[in-house]
Short mmCIF file of C-alpha atoms and ligand atoms in Angstrom, two decimals:
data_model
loop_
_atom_site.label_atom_id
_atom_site.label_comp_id
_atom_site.label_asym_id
_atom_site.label_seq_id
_atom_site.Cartn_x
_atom_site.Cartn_y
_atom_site.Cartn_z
CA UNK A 1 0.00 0.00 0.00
CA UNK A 2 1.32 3.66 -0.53
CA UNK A 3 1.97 5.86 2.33
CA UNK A 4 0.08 9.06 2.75
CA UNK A 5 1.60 11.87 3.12
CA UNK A 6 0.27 13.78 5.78
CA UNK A 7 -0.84 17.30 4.89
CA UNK A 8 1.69 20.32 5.90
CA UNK A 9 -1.17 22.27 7.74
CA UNK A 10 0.63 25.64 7.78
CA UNK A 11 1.38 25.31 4.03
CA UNK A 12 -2.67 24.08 3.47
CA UNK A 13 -3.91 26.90 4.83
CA UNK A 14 -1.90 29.80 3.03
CA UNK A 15 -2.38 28.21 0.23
CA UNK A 16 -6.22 27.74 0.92
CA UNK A 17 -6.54 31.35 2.26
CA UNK A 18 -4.83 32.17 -0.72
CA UNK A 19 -7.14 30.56 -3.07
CA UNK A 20 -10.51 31.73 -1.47
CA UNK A 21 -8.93 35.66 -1.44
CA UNK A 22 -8.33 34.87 -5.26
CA UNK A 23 -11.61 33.24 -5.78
CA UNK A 24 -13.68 35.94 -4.19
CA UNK A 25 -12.96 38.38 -6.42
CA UNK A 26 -15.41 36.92 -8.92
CA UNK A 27 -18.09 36.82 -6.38
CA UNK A 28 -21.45 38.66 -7.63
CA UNK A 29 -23.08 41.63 -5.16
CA UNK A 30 -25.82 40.43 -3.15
CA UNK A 31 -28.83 40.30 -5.08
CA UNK A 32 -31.56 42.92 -5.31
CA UNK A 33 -34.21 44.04 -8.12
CA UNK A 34 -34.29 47.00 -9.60
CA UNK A 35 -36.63 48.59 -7.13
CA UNK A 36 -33.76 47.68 -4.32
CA UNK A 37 -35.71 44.83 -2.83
CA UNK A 38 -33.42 42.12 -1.55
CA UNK A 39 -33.17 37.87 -3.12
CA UNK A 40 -33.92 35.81 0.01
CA UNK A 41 -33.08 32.60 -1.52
CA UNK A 42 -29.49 31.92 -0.85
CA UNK A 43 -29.00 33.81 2.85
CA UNK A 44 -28.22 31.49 5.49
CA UNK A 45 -30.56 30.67 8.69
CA UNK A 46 -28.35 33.16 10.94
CA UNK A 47 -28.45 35.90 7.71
CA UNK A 48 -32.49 35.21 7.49
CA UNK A 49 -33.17 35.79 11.14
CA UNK A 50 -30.74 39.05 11.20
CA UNK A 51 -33.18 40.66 8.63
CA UNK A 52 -36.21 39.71 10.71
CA UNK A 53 -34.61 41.31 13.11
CA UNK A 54 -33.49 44.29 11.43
CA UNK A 55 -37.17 45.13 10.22
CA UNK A 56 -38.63 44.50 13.97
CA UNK A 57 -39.62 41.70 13.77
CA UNK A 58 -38.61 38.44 16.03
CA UNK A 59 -35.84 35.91 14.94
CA UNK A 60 -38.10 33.15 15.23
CA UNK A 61 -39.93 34.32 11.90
CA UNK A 62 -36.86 32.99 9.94
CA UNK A 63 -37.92 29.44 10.22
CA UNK A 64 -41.37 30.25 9.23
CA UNK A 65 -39.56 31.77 6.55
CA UNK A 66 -37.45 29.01 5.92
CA UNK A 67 -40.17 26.33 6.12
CA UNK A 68 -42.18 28.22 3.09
CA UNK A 69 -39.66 28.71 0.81
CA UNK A 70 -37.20 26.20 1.00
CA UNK A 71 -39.85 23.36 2.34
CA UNK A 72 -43.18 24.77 0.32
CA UNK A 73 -41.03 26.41 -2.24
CA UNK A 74 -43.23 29.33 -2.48
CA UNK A 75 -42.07 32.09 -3.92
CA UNK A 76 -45.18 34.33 -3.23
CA UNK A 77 -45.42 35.98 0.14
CA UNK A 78 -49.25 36.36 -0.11
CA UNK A 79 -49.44 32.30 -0.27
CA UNK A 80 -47.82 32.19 3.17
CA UNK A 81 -50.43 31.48 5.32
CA UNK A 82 -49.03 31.25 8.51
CA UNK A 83 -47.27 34.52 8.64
CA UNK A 84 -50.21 37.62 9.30
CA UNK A 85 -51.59 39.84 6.78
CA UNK A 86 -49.42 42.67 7.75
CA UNK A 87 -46.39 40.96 7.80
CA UNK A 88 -46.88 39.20 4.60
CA UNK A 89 -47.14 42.77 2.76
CA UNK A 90 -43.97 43.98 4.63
CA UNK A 91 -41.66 41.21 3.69
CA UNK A 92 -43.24 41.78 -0.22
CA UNK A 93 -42.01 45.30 0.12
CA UNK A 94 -38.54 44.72 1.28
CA UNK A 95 -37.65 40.81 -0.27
CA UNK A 96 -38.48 39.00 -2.96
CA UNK A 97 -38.14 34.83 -2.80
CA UNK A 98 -36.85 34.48 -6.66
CA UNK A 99 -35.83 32.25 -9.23
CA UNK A 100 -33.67 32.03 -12.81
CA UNK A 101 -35.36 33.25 -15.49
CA UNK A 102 -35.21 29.70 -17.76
CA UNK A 103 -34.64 31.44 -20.95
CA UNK A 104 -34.45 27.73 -22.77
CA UNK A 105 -35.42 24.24 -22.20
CA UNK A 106 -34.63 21.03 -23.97
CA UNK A 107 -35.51 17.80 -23.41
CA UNK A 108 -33.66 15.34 -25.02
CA UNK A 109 -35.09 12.17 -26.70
CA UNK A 110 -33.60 10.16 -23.74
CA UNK A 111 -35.88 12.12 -21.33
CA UNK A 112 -32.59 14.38 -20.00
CA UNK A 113 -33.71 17.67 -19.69
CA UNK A 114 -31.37 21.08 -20.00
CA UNK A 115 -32.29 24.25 -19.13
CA UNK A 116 -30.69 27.83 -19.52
CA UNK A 117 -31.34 30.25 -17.00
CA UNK A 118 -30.28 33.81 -16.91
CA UNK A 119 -29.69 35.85 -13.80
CA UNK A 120 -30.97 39.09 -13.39
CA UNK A 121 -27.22 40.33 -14.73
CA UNK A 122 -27.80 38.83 -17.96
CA UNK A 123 -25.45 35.88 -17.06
CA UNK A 124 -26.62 32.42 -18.05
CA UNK A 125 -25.43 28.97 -16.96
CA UNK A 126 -26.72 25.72 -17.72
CA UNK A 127 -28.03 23.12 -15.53
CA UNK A 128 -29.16 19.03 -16.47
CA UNK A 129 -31.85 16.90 -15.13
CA UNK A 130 -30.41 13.38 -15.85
CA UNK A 131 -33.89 11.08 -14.56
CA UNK A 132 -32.85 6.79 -13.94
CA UNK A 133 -34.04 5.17 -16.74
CA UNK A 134 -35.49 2.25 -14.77
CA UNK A 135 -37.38 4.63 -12.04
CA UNK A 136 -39.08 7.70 -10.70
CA UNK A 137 -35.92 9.52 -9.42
CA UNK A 138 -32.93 11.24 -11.36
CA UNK A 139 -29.88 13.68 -10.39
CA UNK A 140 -29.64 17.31 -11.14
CA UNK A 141 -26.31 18.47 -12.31
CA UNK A 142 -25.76 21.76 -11.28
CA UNK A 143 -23.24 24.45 -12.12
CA UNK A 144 -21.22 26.55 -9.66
CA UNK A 145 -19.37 29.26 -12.17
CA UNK A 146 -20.13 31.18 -15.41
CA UNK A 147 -16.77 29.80 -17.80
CA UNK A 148 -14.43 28.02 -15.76
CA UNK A 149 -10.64 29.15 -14.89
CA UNK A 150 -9.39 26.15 -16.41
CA UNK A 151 -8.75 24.87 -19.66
CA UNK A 152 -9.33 21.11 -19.37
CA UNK A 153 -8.61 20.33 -23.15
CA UNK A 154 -11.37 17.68 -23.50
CA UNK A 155 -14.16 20.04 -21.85
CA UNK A 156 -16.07 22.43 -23.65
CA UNK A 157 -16.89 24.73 -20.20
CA UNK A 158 -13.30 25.22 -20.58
CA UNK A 159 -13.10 27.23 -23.74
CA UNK A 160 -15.33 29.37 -21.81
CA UNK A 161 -13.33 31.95 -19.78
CA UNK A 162 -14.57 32.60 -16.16
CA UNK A 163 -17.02 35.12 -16.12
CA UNK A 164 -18.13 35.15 -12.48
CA UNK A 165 -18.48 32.87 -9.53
CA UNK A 166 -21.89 32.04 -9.18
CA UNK A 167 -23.79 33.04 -5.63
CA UNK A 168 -25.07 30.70 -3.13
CA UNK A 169 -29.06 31.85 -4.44
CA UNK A 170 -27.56 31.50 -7.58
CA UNK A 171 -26.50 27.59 -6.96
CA UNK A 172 -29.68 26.81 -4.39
CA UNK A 173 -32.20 28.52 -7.19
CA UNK A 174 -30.78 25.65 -9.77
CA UNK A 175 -32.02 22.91 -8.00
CA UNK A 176 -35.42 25.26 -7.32
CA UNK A 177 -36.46 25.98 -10.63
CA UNK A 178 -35.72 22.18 -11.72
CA UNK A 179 -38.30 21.03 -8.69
CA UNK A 180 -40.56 23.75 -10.32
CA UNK A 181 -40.52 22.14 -13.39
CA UNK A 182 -41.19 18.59 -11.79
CA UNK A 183 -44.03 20.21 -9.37
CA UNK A 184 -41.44 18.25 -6.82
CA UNK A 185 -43.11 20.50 -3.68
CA UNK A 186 -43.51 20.80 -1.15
CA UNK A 187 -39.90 18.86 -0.12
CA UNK A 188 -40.65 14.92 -0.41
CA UNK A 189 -39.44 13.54 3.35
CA UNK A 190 -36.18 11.57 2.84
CA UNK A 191 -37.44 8.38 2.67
CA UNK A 192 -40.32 8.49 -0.13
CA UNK A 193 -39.54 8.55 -3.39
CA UNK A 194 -38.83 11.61 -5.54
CA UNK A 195 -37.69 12.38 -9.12
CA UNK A 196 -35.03 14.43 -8.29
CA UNK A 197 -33.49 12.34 -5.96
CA UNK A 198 -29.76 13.65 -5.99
CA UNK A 199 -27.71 16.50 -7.47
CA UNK A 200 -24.31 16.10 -8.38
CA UNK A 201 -22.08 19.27 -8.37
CA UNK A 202 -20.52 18.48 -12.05
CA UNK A 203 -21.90 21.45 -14.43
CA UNK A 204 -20.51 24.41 -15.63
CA UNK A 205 -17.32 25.59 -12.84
CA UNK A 206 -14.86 24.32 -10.69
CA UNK A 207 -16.92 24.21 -7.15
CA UNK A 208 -13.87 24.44 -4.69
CA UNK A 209 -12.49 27.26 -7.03
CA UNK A 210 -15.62 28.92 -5.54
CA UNK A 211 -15.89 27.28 -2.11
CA UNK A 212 -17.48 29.64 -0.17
CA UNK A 213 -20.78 30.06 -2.25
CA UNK A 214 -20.81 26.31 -2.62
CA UNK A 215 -20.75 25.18 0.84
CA UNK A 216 -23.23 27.83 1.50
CA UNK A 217 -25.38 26.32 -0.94
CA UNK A 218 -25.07 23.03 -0.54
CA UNK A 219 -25.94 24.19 3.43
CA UNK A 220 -29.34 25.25 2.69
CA UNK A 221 -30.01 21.90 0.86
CA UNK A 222 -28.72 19.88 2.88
CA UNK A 223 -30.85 21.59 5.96
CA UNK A 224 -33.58 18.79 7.33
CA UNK A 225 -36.28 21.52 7.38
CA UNK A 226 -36.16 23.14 3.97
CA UNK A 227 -35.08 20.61 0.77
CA UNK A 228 -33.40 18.03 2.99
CA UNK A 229 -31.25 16.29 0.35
CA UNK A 230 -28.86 14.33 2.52
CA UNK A 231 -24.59 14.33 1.96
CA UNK A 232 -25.04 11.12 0.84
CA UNK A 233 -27.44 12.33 -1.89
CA UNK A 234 -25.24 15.01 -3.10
CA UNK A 235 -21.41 14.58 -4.94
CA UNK A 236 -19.19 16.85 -5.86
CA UNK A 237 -16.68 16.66 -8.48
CA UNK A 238 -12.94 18.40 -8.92
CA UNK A 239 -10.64 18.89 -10.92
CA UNK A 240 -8.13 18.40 -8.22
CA UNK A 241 -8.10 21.85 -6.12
CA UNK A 242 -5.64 19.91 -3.44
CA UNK A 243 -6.18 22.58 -0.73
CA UNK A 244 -9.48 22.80 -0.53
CA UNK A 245 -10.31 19.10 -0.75
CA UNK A 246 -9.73 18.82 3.40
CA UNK A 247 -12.06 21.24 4.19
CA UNK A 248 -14.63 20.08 1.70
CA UNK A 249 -14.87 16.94 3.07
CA UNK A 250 -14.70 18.48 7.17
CA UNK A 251 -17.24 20.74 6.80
CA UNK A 252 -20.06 19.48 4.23
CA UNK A 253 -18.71 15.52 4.30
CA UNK A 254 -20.54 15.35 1.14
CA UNK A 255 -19.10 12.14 -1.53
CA UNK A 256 -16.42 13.29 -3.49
CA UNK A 257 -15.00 12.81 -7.29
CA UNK A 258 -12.25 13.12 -8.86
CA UNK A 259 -11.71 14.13 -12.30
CA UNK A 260 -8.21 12.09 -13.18
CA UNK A 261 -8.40 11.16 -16.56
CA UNK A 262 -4.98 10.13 -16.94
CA UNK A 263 -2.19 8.35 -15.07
CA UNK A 264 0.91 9.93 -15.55
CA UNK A 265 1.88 13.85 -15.12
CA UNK A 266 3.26 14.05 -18.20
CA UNK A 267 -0.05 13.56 -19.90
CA UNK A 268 -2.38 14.42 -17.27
CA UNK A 269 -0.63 18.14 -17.17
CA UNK A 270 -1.61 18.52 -20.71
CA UNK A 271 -5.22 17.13 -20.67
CA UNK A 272 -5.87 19.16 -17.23
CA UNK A 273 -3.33 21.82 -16.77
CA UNK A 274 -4.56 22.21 -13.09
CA UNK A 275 -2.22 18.83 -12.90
CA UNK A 276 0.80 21.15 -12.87
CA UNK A 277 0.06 22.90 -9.70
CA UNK A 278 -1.55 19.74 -7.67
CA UNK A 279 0.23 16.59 -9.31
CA UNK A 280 -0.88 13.05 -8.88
CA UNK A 281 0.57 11.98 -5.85
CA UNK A 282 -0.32 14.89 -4.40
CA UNK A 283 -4.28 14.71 -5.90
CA UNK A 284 -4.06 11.21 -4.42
CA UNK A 285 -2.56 11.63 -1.06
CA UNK A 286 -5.78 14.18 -0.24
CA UNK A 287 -8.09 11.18 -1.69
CA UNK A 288 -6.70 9.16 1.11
CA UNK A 289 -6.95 11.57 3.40
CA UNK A 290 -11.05 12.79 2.98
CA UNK A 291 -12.75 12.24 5.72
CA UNK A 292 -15.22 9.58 5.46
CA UNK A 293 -13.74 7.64 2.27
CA UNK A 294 -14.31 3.98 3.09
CA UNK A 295 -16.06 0.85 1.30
CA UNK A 296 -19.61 1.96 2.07
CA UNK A 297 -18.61 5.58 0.43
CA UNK A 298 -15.80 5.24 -2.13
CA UNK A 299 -14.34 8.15 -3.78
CA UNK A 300 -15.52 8.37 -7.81
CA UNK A 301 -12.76 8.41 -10.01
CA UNK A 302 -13.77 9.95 -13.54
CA UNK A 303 -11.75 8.53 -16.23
CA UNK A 304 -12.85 10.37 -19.96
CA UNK A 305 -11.98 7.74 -22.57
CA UNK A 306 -9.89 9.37 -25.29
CA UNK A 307 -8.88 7.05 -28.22
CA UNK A 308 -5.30 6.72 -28.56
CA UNK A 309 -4.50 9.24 -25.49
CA UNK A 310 -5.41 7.50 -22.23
CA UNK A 311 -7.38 4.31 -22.68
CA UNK A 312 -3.96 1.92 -22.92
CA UNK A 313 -4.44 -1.42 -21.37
CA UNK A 314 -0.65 -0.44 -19.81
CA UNK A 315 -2.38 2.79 -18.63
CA UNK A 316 -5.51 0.90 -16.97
CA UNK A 317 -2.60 -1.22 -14.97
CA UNK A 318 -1.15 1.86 -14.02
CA UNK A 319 -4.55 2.82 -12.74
CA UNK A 320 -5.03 -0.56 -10.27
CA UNK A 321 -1.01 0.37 -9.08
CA UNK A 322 -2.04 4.16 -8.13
CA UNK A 323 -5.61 3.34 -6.73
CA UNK A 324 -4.07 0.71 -4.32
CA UNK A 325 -5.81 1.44 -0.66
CA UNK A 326 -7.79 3.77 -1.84
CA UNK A 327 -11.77 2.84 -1.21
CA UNK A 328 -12.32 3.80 -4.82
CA UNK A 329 -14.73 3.56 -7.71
CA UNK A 330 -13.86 4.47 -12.04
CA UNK A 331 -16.37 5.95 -13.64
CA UNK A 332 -15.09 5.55 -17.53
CA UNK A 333 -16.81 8.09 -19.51
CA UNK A 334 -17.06 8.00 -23.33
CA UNK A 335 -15.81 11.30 -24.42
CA UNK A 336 -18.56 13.41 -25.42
CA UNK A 337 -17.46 15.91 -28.96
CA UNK A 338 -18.59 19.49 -28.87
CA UNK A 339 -17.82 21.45 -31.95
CA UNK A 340 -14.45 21.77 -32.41
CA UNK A 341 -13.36 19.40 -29.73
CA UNK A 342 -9.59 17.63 -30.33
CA UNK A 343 -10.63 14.18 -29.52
CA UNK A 344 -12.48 11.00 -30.59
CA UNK A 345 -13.96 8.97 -28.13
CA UNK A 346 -12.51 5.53 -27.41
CA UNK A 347 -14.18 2.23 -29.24
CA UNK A 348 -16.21 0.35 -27.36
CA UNK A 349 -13.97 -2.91 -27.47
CA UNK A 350 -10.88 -0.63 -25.98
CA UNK A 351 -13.22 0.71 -23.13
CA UNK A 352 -14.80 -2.54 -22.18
CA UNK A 353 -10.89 -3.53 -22.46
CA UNK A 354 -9.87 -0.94 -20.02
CA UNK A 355 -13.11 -1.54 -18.13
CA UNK A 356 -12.31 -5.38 -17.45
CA UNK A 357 -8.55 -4.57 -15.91
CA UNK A 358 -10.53 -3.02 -13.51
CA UNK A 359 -12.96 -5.24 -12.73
CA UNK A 360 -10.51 -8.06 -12.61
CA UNK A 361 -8.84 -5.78 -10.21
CA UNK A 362 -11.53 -5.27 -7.77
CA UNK A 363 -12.99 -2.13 -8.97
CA UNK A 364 -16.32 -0.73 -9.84
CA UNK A 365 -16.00 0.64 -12.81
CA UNK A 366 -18.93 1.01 -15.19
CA UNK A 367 -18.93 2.86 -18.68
CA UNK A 368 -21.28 5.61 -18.52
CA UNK A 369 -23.45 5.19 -20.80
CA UNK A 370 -23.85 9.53 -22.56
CA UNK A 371 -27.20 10.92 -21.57
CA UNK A 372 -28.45 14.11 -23.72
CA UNK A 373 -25.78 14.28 -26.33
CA UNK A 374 -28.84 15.60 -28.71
CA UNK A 375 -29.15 18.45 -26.60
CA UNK A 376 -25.45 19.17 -25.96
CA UNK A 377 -26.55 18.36 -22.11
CA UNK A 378 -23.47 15.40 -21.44
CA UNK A 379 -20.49 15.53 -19.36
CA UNK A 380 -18.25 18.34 -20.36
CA UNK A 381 -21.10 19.92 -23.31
CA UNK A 382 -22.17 22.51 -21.48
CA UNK A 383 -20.93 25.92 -21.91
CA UNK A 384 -23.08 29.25 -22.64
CA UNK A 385 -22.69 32.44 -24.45
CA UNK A 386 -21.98 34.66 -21.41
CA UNK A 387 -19.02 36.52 -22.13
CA UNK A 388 -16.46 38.92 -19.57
CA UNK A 389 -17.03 42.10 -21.16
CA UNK A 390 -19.53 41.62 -23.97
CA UNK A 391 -19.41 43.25 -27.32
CA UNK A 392 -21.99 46.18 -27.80
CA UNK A 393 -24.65 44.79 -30.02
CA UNK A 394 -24.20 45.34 -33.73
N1 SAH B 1 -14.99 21.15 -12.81
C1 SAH B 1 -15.36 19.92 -12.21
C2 SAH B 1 -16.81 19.53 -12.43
C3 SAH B 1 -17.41 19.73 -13.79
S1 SAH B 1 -16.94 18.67 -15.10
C4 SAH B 1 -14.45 18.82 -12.68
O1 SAH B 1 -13.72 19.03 -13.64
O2 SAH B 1 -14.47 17.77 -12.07
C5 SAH B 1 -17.75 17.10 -14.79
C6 SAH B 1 -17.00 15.90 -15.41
O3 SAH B 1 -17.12 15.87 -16.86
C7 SAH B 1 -15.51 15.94 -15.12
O4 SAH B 1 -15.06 14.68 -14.75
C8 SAH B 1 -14.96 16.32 -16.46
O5 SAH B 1 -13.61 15.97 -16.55
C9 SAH B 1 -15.84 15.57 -17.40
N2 SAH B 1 -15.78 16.02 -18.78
C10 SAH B 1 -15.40 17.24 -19.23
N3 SAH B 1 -15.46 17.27 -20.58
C11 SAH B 1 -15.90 16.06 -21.01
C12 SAH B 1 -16.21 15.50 -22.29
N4 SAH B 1 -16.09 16.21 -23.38
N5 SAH B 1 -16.64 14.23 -22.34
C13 SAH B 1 -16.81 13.52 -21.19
N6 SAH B 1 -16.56 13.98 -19.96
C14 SAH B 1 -16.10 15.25 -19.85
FE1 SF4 B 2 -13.41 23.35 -15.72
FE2 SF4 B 2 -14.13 20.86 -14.97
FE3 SF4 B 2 -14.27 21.60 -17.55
FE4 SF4 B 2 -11.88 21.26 -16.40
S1 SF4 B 2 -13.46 19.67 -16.75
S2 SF4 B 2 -12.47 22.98 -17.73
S3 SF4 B 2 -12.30 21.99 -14.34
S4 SF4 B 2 -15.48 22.44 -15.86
#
């Protein structure tokens, strides 16, 4: 078995510090209409109960609050019942309970379903309802940043310069507006059955390149009174931010995967330049090291199967040798084209090839079979027109 290298917790945190000071730069203002009244999806319970406080009125009204929109998912204070008359009409004159304007949908003719939204900056991101194909639930892939800072070659997000960071109302409101479209309220209790069943954090964005807003998020849906998705419902994937993998796993201890796609530095620092700054070993090492990674919750490995670049029988060896002790799972993806894209996707006797080393190994490792290709909604499709500084029209 390797050894782990423990992590250097002085160097961790400057370099984590580091990387949220960075990060926060592309945070968006807080969000208010034109008219000045303030988004309430998105603040935590502590933020909630501070504005009931700062308009007079007592804390306890935040989880009133709370229970209609994030429980009820109302967005209309007048449809609150509990809360008085009076009341009702003042929190309509200060907040508003909002969602993404879903300038698009598509449904594709495998049932996966893509919408566009726009924020009220004219920013749009795209987010994926994947439904099972064998029953009534499904996972909604959500998307943390407009662009992405990096420039995995195989991913078409990545020709797609960051724009911004999405907010946490932002990232909450995804999963919202996709329950609106499902009529999925008020919040199904864990244990009956729902359509969308479990979100994965793999859209549009590096999430621990904008941590904060994430964890925030992924708070609010995780709380037992509102939405109530569990951890265990939820992963997140990464490109490999090393220093922020600890505290992901601390503080929301939600399942975690890795984008490797490749088993040597050589290649994997040209097919995801990230690679450079966090190499294998070290990308590994803080796989060991998550908190809560056993059998029962393995870590997902995503391996994108590019013909001729990664999907080697050697290279699938390679992969058993650097997985050993890890509790670990492959996910081998078929590389899904975008105009333009470099690669071709690997045949179907080389994956099954590379998927059997695996197996024989001990590992789960199924081949994905693509979901809403039609619709450009698959892995590593999804990019929008949203632009830094756009061009005046014309
Ligand atoms: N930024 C995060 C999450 C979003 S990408 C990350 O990189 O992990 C979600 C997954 O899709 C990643 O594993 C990514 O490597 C993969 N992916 C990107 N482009 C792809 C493509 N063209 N075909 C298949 N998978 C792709
Ligand atoms: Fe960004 Fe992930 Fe795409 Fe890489 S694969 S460019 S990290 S969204």
């Amino acid at each position: 078995m390797n050894a782990v290298t423990p992590a250097t917790p002085e160097l961790t945190a400057a370099e984590r510090d580091r990387i949220l000071a960075k990060t926060a730069l592309f945070n968006p203002p807080p969000i208010t209409t034109a008219d000045g009244r303030r988004e309430l999806v998105g603040l935590s319970r502590e933020e909630l109960a501070a504005e009931m406080v700062a308009m007079g009125e007592k804390p306890f009204r935040a989880k009133q609050l709370w229970h209609w929109i994030y429980h009820q998912g109302v967005t209309d204070f007048a449809a609150m019942s509990s809360i008085a008359g009076p009341m009702r009409a003042a929190l309509a004159e200060r907040f508003v309970v909002g969602r993404p304007q879903a300038t698009e949908v598509q449904t594709s003719s495998d049932e996966t379903r893509k919408w566009l939204f726009r924020w009220r900056d004219g920013q749009e991101v795209e987010t994926v309802y994947i439904p099972d194909r064998h029953a009534d639930r499904g996972a909604v892939c959500i998307s943390t940043q407009v662009g992405c800072t990096l420039s995995c070659r195989f991913c078409h997000t990545g020709t797609q310069k960051l724009v911004r960071n999405l907010g946490a109302a932002e990232i909450v409101g995804q999963f919202m507006a996709a329950r609106d479209s499902y009529a999925e309220w008020p919040s199904p209790k864990d244990d009956q059955p729902r359509l969308l069943s479990t979100i994965v954090v793999m859209g549009m964005g590096e999430p621990l390149y904008n941590y904060e807003n994430t964890a925030k998020a992924l708070r609010i849906i995780m709380d037992g009174e509102g939405i109530g998705l569990s951890r265990r419902r939820i992963t997140l994937s990464t490109s490999g931010v090393v220093p922020m993998m600890d505290r992901c796993g601390e503080e929301l201890g939600v399942n975690l995967a890795v984008s490797l796609h490749a088993v040597t530095d050589e290649l994997r620092n040209e097919i995801v330049p990230l690679n450079r700054k966090y190499p294998i070993r070290e990308l590994l090492d803080a796989c060991r090291r998550y908190p809560g990674a056993s059998n029962a919750r393995r870590i997902t490995f995503e391996y994108v199967m590019l013909r001729g670049v990664n999907d080697s029988e050697a290279e699938a060896r390679e992969l058993v040798r650097l997985l050993a002790g890890l509790p670990a799972k492959i996910n081998l993806i078929p590389f899904n084209p975008w105009p333009g894209s470099p690669y071709q996707t690997s045949t179907h006797e080389q994956t099954a090839r590379f998927a059997a080393i695996l197996n024989d190994a001990g590992y789960s490792s199924p081949i994905r079979r693509p979901r809403g290709r039609d619709i450009l909604a698959a892995c590593g499709q999804l990019k929008t027109e949203s632009e830094r500084e756009r061009k005046a029209a014309g």
